[in-house]
Short mmCIF file of C-alpha atoms and ligand atoms in Angstrom, two decimals:
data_model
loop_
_atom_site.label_atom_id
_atom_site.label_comp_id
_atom_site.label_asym_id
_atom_site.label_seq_id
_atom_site.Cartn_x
_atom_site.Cartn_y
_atom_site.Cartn_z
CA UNK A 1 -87.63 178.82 14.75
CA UNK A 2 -88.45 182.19 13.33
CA UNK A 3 -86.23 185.13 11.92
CA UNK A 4 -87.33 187.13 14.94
CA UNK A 5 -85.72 184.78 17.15
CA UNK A 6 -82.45 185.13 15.30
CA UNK A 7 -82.67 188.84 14.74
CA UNK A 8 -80.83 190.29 17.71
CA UNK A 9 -78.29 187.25 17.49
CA UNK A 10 -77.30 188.32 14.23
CA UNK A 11 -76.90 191.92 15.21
CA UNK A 12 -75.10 191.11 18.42
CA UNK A 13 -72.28 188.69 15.94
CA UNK A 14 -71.80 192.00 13.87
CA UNK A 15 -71.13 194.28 16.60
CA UNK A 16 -68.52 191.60 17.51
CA UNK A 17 -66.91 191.70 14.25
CA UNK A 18 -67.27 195.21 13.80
CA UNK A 19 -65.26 196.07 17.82
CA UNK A 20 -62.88 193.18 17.20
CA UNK A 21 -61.81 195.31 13.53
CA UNK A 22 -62.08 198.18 15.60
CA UNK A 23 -59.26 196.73 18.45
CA UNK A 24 -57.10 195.67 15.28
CA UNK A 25 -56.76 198.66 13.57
CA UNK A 26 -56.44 200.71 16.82
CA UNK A 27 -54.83 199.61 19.45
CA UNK A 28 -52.52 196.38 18.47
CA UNK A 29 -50.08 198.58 16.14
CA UNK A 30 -49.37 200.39 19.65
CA UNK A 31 -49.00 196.90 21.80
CA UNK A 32 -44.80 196.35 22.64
CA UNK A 33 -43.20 194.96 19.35
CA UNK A 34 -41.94 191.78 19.89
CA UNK A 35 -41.55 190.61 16.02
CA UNK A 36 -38.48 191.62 14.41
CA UNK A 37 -38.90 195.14 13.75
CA UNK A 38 -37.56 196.20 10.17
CA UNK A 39 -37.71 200.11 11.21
CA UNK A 40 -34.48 202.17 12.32
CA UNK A 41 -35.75 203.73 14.94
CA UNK A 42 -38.47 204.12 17.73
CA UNK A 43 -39.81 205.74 20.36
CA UNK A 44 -37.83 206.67 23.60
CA UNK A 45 -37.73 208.35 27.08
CA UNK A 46 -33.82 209.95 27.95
CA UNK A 47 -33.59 209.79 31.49
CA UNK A 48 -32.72 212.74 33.73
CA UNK A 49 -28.85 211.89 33.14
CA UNK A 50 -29.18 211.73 29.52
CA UNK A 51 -29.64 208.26 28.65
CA UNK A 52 -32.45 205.90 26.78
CA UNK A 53 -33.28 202.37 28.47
CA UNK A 54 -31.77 200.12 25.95
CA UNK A 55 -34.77 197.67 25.58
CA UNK A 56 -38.05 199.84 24.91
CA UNK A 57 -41.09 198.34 26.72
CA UNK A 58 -39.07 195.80 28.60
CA UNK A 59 -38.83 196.83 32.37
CA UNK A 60 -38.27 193.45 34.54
CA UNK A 61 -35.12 192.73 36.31
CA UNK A 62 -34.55 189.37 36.28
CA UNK A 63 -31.13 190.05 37.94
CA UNK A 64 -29.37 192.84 39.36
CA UNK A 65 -25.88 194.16 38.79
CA UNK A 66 -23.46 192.56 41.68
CA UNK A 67 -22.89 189.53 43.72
CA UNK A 68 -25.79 187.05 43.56
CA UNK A 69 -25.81 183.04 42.96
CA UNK A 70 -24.94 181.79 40.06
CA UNK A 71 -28.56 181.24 38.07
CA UNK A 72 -25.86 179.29 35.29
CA UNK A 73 -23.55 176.71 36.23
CA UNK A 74 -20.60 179.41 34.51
CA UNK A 75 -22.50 182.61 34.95
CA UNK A 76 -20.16 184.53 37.56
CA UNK A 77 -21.49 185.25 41.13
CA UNK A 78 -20.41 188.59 40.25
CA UNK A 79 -22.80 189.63 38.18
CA UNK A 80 -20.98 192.51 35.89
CA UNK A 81 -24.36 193.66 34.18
CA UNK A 82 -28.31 194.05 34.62
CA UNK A 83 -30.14 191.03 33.49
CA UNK A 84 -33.45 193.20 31.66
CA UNK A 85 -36.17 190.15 30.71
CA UNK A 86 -37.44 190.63 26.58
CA UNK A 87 -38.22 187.97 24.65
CA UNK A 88 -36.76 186.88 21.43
CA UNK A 89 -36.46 189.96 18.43
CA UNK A 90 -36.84 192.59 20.75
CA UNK A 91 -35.62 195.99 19.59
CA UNK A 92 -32.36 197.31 21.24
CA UNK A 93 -31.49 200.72 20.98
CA UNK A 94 -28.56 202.73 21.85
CA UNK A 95 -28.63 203.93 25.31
CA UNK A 96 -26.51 207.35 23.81
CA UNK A 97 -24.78 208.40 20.95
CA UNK A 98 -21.44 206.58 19.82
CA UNK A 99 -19.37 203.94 17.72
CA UNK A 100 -20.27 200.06 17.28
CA UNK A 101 -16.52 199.01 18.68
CA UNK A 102 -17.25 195.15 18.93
CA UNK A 103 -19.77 192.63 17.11
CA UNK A 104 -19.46 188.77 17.63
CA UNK A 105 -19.60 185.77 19.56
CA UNK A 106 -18.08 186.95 23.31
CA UNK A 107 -17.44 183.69 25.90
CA UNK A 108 -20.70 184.01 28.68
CA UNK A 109 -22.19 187.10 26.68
CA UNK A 110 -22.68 184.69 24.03
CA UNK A 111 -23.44 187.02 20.79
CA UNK A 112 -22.73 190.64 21.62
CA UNK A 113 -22.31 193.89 20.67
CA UNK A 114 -20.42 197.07 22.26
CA UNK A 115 -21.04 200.56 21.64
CA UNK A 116 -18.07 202.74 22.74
CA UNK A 117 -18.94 206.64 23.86
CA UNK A 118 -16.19 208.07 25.02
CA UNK A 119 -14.57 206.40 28.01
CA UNK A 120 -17.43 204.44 28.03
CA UNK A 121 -18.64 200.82 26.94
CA UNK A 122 -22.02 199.69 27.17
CA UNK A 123 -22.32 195.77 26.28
CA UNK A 124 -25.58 194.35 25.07
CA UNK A 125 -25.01 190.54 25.35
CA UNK A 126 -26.92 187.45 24.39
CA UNK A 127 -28.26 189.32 21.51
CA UNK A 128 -29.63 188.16 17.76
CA UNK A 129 -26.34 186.72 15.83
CA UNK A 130 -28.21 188.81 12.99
CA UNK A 131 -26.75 191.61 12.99
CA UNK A 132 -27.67 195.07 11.90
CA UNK A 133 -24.67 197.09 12.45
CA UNK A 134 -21.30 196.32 12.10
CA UNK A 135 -17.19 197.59 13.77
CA UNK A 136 -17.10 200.90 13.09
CA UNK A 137 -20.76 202.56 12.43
CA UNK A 138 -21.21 205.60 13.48
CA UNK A 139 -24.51 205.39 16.18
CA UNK A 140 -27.22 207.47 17.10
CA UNK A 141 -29.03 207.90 20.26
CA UNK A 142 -32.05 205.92 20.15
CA UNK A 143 -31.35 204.06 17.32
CA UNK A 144 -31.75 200.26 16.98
CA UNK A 145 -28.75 198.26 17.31
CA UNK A 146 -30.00 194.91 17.62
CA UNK A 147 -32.45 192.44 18.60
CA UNK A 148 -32.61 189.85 21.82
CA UNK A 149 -31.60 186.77 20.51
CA UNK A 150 -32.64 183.43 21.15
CA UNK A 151 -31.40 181.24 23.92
CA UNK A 152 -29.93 178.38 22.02
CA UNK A 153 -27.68 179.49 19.24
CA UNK A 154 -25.69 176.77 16.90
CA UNK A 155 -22.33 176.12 14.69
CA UNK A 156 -20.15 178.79 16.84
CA UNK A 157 -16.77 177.29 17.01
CA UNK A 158 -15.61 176.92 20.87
CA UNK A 159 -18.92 177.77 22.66
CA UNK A 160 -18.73 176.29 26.26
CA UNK A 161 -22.45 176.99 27.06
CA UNK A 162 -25.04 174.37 26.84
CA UNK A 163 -28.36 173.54 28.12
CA UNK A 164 -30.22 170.84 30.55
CA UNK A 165 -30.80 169.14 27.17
CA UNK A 166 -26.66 169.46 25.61
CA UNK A 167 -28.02 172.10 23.56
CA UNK A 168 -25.59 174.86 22.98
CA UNK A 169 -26.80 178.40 23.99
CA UNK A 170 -26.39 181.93 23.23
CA UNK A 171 -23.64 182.35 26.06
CA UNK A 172 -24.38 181.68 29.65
CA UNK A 173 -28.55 182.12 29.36
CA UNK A 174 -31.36 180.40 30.77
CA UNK A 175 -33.30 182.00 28.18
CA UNK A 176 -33.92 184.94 25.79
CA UNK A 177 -32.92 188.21 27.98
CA UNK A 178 -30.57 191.78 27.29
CA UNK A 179 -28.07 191.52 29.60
CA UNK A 180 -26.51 195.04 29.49
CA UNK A 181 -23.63 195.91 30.81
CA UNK A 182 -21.83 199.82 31.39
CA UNK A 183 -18.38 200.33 32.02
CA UNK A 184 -16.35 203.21 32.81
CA UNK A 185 -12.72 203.52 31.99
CA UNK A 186 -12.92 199.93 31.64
CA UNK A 187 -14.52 199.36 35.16
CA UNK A 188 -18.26 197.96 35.40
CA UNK A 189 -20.55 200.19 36.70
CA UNK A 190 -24.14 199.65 38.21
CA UNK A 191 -26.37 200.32 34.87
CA UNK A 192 -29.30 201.44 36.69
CA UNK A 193 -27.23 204.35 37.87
CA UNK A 194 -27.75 205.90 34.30
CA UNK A 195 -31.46 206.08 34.68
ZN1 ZN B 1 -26.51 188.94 33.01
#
């Protein structure tokens, strides 16, 4: 075989390297984060009424906020909440401005955290027990609150939830989702109402 032969294989392999450095430095920074993302805040849209979707670059409804069947043998048929599909460490951000009034392990919502804005609540359950704010902190718009957490969670004291397997999960979850719900003057409201 001659060099001749080879010639245009060997420029065709570094072209190859050159676009696939080319794709790395370019475009996968900008791909949806799904790794645990160590920065405070990022990008949003505020909807016409004012408020940010609360999972950035998560859009699928796995379930809708009302009466539905039961996808968990202990999940109510009333569903209180919208069921948004992210996987595991995806960035939450608050949907407005307002006060962290409730961190911790919450029955169904498994872990959870509330952010109070004036007579409203706005739940993010089923989240990441690791926990970047705390009762108390003073919130931001837009900033990130949390991460999804994973759908089996172990060592909380009095969980009821478990899996096909007996594992014990992150409330009542088939699987790593936000499920966020809004309430006004304590009453549950349809969350896609806000946007
Ligand atoms: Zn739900």
């Amino acid at each position: 075989m001659s060099n001749s032969f080879f010639k245009p294989f060997k420029i065709f392999i570094i072209l190859i390297i050159f676009i696939t450095i080319f794709i790395c430095v370019f475009f996968i920074p900008i791909l949806p984060n799904a790794a645990y993302n160590p920065t405070n805040s990022v990008s949003f849209d505020i909807s016409s009424s004012g408020y940010v979707w609360p999972a950035p670059g998560y859009t699928t409804i796995n379930s809708y906020f009302g009466y539905r069947t039961s996808p968990t043998a202990g999940a109510s048929s009333y569903h209180s909440g919208l069921d948004i599909g992210a996987p595991e460490g995806s960035t939450l951000i608050a949907v407005t401005n307002g006060t962290i009034t409730f961190t911790g392990f919450l029955g169904g919502g498994g872990y959870t955290i509330t952010l109070s804005s004036g007579n409203m609540k706005f739940t993010y359950c089923h989240v990441s027990p690791i926990y970047i704010v705390k009762e108390g902190d003073t919130i931001v718009q837009g900033q990130v609150i949390g991460y999804v957490g994973p759908k089996n969670v172990y060592g909380v004291k009095g969980n009821q939830y478990f899996d096909e397997n007996g594992n014990p999960t992150n409330g009542a979850t088939t699987g790593p989702h936000l499920h966020f719900g809004v309430r006004v003057d304590g009453e549950y409201i349809d969350p896609l109402s806000l946007f």
